[in-house]
CSV table of C-alpha atoms and ligand atoms in Angstrom, one decimal:
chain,number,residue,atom,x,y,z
A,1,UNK,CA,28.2,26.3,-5.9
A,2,UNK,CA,25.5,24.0,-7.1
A,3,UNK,CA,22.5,26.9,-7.5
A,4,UNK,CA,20.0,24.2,-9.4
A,5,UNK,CA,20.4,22.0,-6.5
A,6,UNK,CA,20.4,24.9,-3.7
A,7,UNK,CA,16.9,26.0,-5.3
A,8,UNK,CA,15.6,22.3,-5.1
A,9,UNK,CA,16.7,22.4,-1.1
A,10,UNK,CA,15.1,25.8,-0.5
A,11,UNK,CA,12.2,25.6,-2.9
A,12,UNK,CA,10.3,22.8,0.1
A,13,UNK,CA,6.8,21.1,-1.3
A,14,UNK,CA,5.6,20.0,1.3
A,15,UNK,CA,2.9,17.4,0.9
A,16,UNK,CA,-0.2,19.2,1.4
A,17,UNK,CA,1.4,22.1,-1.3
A,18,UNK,CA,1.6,19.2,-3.7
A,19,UNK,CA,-1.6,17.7,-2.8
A,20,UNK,CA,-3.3,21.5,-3.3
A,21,UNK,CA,-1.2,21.8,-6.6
A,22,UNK,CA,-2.7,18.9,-7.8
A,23,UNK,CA,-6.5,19.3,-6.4
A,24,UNK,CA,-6.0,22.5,-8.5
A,25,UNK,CA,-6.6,21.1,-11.8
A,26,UNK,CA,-9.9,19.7,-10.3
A,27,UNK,CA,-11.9,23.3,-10.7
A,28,UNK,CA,-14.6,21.7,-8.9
A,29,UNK,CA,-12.4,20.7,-5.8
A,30,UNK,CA,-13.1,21.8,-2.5
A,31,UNK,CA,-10.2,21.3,-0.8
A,32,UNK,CA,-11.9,17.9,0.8
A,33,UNK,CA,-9.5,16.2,-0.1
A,34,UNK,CA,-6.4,18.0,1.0
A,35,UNK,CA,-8.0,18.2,4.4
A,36,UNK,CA,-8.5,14.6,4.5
A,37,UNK,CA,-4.5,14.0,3.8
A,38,UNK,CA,-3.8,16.4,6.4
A,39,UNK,CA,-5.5,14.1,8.7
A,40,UNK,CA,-4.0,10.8,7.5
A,41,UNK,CA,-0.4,12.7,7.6
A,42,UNK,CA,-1.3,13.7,11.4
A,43,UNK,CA,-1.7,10.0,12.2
A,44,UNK,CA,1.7,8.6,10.3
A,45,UNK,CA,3.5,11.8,12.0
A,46,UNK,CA,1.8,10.3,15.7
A,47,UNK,CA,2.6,6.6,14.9
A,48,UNK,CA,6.7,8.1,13.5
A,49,UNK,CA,7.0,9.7,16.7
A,50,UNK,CA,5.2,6.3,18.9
A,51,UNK,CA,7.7,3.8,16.9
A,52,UNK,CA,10.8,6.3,17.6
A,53,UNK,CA,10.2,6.2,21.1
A,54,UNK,CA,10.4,2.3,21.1
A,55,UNK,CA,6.5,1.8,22.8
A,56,UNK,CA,5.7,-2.0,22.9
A,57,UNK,CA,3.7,-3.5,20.3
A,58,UNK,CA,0.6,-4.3,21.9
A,59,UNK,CA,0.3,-0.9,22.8
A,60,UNK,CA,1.2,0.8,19.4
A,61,UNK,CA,-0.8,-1.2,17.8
A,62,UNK,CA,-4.3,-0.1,19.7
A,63,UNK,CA,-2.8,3.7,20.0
A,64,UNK,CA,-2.4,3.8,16.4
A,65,UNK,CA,-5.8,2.8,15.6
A,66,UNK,CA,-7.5,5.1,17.8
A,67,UNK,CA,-5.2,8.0,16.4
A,68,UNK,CA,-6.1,7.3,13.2
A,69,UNK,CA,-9.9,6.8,13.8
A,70,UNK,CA,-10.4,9.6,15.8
A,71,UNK,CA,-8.0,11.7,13.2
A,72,UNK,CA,-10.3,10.8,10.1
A,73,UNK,CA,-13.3,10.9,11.8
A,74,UNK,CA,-13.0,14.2,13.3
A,75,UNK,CA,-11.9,15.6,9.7
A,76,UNK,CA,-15.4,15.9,8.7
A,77,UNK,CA,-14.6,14.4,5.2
A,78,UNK,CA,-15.4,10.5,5.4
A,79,UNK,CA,-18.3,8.6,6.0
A,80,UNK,CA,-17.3,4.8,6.2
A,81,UNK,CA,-13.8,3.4,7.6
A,82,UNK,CA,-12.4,-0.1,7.5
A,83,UNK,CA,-9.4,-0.7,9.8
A,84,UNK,CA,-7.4,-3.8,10.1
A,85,UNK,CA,-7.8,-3.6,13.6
A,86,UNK,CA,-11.4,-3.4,13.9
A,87,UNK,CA,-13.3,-6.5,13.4
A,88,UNK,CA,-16.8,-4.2,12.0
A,89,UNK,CA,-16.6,-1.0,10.1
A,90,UNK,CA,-17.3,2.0,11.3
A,91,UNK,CA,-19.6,4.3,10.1
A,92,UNK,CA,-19.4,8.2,11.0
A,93,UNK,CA,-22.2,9.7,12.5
A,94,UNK,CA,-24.5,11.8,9.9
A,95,UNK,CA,-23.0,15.2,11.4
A,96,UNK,CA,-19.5,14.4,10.4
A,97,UNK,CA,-20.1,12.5,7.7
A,98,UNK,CA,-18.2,13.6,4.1
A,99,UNK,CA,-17.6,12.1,0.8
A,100,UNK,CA,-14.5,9.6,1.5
A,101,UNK,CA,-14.0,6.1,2.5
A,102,UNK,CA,-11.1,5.4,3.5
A,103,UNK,CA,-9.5,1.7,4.4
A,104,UNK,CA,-6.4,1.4,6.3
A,105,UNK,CA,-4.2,-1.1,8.1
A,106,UNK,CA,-2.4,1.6,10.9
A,107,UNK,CA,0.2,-0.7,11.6
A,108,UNK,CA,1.4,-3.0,9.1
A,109,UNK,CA,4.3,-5.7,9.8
A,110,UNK,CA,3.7,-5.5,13.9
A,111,UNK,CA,5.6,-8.7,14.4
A,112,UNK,CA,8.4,-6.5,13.3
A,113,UNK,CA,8.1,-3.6,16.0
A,114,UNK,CA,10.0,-5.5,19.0
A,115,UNK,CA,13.0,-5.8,17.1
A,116,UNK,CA,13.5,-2.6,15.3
A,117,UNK,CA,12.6,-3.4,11.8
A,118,UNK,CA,10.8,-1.3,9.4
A,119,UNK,CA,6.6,-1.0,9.4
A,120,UNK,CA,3.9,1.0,8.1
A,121,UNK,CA,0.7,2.6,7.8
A,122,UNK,CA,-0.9,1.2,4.5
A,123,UNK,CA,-4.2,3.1,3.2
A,124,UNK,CA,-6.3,3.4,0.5
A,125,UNK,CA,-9.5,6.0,-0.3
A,126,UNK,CA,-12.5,5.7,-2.3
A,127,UNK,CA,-15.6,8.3,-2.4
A,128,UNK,CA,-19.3,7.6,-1.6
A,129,UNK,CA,-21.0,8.5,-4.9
A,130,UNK,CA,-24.7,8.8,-3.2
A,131,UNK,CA,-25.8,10.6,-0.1
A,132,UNK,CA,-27.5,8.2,1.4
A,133,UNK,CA,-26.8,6.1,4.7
A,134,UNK,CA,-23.5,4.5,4.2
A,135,UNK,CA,-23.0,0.6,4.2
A,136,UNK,CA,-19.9,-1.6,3.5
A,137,UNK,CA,-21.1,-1.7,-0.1
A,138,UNK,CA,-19.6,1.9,-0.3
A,139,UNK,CA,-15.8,0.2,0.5
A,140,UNK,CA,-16.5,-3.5,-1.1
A,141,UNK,CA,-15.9,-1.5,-4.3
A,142,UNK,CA,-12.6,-2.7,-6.8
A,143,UNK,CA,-9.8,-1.7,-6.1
A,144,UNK,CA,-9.5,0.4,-9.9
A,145,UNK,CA,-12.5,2.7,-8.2
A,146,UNK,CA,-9.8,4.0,-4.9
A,147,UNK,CA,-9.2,7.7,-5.8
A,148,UNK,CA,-5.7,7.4,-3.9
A,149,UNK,CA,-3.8,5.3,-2.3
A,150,UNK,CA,-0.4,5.7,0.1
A,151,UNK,CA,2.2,4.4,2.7
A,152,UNK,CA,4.2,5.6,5.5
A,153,UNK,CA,7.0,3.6,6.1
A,154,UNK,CA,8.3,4.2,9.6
A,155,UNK,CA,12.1,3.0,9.2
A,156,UNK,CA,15.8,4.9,8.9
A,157,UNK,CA,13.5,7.6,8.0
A,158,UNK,CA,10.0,8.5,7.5
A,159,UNK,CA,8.7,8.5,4.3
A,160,UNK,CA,5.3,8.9,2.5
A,161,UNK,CA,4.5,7.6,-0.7
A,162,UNK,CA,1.3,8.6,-2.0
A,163,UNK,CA,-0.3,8.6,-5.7
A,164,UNK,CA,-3.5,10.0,-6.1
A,165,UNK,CA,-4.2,8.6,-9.6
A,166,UNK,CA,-1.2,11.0,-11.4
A,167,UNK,CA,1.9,8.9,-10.5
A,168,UNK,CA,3.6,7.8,-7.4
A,169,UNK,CA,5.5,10.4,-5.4
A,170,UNK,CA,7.3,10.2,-2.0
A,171,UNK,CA,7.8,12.3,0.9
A,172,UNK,CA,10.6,12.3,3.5
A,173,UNK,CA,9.1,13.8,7.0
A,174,UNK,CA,12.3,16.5,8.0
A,175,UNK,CA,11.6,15.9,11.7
A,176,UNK,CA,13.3,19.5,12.7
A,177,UNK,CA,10.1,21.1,10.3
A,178,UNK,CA,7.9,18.4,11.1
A,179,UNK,CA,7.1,18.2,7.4
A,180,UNK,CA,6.7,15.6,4.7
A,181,UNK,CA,8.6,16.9,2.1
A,182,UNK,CA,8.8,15.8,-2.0
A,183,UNK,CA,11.9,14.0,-2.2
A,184,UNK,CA,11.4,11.2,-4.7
A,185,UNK,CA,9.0,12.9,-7.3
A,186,UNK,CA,7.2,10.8,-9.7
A,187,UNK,CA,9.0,7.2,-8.9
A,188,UNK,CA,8.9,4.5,-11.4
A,189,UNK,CA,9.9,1.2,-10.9
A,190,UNK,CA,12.3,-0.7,-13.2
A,191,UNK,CA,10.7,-2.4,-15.7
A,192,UNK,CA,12.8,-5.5,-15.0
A,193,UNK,CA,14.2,-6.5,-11.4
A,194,UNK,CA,16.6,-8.4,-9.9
A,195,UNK,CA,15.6,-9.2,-6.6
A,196,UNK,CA,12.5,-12.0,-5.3
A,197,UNK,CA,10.9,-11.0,-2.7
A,198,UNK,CA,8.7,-14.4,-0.6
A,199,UNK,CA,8.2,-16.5,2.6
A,200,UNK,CA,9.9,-19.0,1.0
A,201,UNK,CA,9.3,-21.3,4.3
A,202,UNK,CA,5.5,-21.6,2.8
A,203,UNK,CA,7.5,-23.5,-0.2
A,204,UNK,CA,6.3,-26.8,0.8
A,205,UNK,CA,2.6,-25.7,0.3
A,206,UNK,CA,2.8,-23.9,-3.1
A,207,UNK,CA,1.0,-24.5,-6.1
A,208,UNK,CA,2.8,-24.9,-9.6
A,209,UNK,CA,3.2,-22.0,-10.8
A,210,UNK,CA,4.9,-20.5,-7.3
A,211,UNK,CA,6.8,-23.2,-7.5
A,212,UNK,CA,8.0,-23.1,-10.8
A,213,UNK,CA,8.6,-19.0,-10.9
A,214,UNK,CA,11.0,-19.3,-7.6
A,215,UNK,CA,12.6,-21.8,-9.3
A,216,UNK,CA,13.3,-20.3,-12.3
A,217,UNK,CA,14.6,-17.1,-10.0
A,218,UNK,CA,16.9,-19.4,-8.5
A,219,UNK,CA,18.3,-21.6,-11.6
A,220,UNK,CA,17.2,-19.2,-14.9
A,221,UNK,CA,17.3,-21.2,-18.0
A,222,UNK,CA,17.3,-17.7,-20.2
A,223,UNK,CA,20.9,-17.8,-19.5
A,224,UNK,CA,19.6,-14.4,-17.0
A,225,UNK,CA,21.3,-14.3,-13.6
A,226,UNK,CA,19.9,-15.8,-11.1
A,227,UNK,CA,18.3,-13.3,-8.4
A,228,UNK,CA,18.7,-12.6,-4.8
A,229,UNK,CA,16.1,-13.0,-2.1
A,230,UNK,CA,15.0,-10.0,0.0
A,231,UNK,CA,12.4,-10.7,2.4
A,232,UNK,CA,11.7,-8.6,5.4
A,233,UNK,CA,8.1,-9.5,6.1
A,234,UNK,CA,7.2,-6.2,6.4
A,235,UNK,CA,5.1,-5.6,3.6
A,236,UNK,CA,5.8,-1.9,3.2
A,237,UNK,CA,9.1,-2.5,3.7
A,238,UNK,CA,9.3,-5.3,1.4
A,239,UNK,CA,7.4,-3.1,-1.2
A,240,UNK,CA,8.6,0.0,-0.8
A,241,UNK,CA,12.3,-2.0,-1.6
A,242,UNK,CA,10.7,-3.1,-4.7
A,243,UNK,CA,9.5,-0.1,-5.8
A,244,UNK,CA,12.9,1.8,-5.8
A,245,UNK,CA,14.8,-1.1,-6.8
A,246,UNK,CA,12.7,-3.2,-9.3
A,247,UNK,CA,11.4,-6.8,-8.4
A,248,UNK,CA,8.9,-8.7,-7.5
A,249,UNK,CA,7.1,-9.2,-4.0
A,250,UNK,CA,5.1,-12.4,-3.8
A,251,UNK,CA,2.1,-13.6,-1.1
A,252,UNK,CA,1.1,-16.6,-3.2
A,253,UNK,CA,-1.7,-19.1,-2.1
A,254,UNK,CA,-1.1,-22.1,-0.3
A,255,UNK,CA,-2.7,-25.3,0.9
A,256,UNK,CA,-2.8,-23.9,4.4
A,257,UNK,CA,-3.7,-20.5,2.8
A,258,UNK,CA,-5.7,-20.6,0.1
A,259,UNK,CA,-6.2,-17.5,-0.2
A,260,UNK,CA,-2.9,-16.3,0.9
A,261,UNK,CA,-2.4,-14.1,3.7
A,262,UNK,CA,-2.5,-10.7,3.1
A,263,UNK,CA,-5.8,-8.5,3.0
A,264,UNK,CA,-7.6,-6.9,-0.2
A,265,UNK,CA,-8.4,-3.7,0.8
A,266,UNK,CA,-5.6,-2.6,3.2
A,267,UNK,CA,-2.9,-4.4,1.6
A,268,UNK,CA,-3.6,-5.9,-1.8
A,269,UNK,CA,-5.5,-2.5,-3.4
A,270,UNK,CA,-3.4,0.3,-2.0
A,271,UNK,CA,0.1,-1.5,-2.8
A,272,UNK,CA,-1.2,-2.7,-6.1
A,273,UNK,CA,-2.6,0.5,-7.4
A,274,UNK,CA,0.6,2.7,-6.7
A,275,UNK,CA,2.9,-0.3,-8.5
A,276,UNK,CA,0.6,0.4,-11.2
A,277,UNK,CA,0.8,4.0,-11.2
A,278,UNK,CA,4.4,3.2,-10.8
A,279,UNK,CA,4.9,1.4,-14.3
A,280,UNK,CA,4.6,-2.1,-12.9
A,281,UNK,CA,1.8,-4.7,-12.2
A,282,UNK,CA,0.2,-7.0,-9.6
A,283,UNK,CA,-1.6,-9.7,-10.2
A,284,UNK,CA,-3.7,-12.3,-8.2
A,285,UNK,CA,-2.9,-15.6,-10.0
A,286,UNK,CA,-6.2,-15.4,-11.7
A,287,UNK,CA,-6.5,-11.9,-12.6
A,288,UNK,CA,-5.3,-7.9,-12.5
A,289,UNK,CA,-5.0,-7.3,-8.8
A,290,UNK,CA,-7.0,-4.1,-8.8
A,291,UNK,CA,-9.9,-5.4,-10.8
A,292,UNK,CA,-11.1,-8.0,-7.7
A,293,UNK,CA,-14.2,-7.4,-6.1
A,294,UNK,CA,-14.3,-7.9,-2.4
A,295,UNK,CA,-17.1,-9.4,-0.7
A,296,UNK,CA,-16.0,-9.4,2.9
A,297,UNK,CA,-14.2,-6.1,4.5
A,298,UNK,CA,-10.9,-8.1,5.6
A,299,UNK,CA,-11.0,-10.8,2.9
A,300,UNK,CA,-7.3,-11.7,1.5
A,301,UNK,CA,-6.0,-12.7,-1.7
A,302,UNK,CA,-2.9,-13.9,-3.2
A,303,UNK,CA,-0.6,-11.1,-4.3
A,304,UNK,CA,2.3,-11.1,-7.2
A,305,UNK,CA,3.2,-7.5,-7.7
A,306,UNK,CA,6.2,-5.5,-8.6
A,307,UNK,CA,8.3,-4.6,-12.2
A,308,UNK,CA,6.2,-5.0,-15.1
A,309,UNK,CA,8.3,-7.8,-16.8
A,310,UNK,CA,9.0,-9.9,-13.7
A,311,UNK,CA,5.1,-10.3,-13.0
A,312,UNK,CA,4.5,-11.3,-16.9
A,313,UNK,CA,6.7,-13.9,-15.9
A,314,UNK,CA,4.6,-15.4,-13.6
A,315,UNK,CA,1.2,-14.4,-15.3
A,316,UNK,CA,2.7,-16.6,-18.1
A,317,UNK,CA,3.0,-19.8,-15.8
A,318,UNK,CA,-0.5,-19.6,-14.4
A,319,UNK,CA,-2.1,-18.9,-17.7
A,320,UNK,CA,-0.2,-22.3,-18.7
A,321,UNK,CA,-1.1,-24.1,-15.8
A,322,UNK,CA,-4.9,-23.0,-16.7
A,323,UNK,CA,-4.2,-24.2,-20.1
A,324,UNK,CA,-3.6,-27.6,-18.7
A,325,UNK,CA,-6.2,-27.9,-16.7
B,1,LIG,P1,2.6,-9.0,10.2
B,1,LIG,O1,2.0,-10.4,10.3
B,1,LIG,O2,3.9,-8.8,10.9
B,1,LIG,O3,1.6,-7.9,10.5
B,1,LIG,O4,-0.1,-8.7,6.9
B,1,LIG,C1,0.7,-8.6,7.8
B,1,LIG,C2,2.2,-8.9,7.5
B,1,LIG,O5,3.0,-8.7,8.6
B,1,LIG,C3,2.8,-8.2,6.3
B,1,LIG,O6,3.2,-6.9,6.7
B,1,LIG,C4,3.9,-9.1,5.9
B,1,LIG,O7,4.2,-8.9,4.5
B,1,LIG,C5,3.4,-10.4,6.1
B,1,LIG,O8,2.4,-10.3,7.1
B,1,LIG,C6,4.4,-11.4,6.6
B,1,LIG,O9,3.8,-12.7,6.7
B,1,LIG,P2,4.7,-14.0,7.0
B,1,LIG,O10,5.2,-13.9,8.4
B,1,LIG,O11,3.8,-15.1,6.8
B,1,LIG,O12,5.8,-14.0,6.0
């Protein structure tokens, strides 16, 4: 009998025992935080249990919103939230108030849900570092200032990946304990990959350097094989793929979108901070992903993010391309 392996199955850390593990080393930690995560783990175990039982998307979308409002809000531990489904942000009222921000899209890749197909909850966290009346200034922060930053991917299974500056760590949710529990501990993604990941029906509207990287995964001159496409369009889904498997995950610019498609501080920062934590990189096509400065809460960006080699690639060809110009 496998004893190591038995321990390993009976030995269960859950995520808020790994969250409290880790708040541990903090000896001026409250337990704010912890309680926060509880709350944002409520809301992915509500929107697990919404998806599983095939509700519409029109009406997952707003239920998950107000699950995960009234979820964080009611935790007492954050004072400003910006939700992709809410147009303003919302600011909790002074007796509820606490020390986080957090940002979150509740239902990523909703054009997905009708058909079966992997989604997400994306969400990043920053802290208010004054006590005064909160604004949006306390969220239009860079994204190298979030704290922590996480997905739940509601798919085959449920699974939470969460780094809260100390790696990247995933959790499968054992729906018989109703648990997340540490299943892929300390994940790091391959520092090479062989899989692209794009709308590649955008191609027409590329810039250069796109244009030229897709190319180049499609008829290498290295003498490198050439690599397969994966594209959901489900960004956790596509992400989380990358992650595990190595790769890169692209949302360039394009004359119709010049600033891409996908949003800074729901999608860009959370996803680009855990491939960093993860060994990897993302990068805008000007600059290190995490190191923008938003100015509007749902502004997008372009996003090139994934194993550390493949996006020095395509840093290389826009750094040429500037060169040029
Ligand atoms: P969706 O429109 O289905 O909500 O930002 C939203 C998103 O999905 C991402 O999850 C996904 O990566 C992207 O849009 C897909 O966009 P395209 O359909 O343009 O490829």
């Amino acid at each position: 009998m496998d004893h190591e392996a038995d321990a390993y199955r009976t030995d269960l850390m859950t995520i808020t025992r790994f969250v409290l593990n880790e708040q541990s080393k903090y000896p001026e930690s409250r337990g704010d935080f912890t309680i926060l995560l509880s709350n944002i783990v409520l809301g992915c175990k509500f929107v697990c249990s919404a998806v599983n039982k095939g509700e519409e998307q029109k009406k997952l979308d707003v239920l998950s919103n107000d699950v995960f409002v009234k979820a964080l809000v009611s935790s007492g531990r954050t004072s400003v939230l910006v939700s992709e489904e809410d147009e303003e942000a919302t600011f909790v009222e002074s007796s509820k108030r606490g020390k986080y921000c957090v940002v979150f899209d509740p239902l990523d890749g909703s054009s997905n849900i009708d058909c079966g197909v992997s989604i997400g909850t994306i969400f990043g966290i920053y802290t208010m570092n004054h006590t005064d009346e909160p604004t949006t200034e306390d969220v239009l922060k860079p994204g190298n200032e979030m704290v922590a930053a996480g997905y739940c991917m509601y798919g085959s299974s449920c699974m939470l990946v969460l780094s809260t500056g100390t790696g990247v760590h995933g959790f499968t949710l054992d729906p018989s304990l109703g648990e997340f529990i540490l299943t892929h501990p300390d994940i790091k993604i391959p520092k090479k990959g062989n899989i692209y990941s794009v709308n590649e029906g955008n191609a027409q509207n590329w810039d250069g350097p796109t244009t030229k990287y897709v190319e180049n995964c499609k008829f290498p001159t290295d003498g490198s094989p050439a690599k397969s496409l994966r594209y959901v369009g489900s960004m956790v889904a596509d992400v989380h793929r990358t992650l595990l498997y190595g790769g890169i995950f692209l949302y360039p610019a394009d004359k119709k979108s010049p600033n891409g498609k996908l949003r800074v501080l729901y999608e860009v920062f959370p996803m680009s901070f855990l491939m960093e934590q993860a060994g990897g990189q993302a990068f805008t096509g000007k600059k290190r992903a995490l190191d923008l400065v938003p100015e509007k809460i749902h502004e997008r960006s372009p996003i090139f993010l994934g194993s550390y080699d493949d996006v020095e690639e395509i840093k290389a060809l826009y750094a040429m391309e500037e060169k040029k110009n």
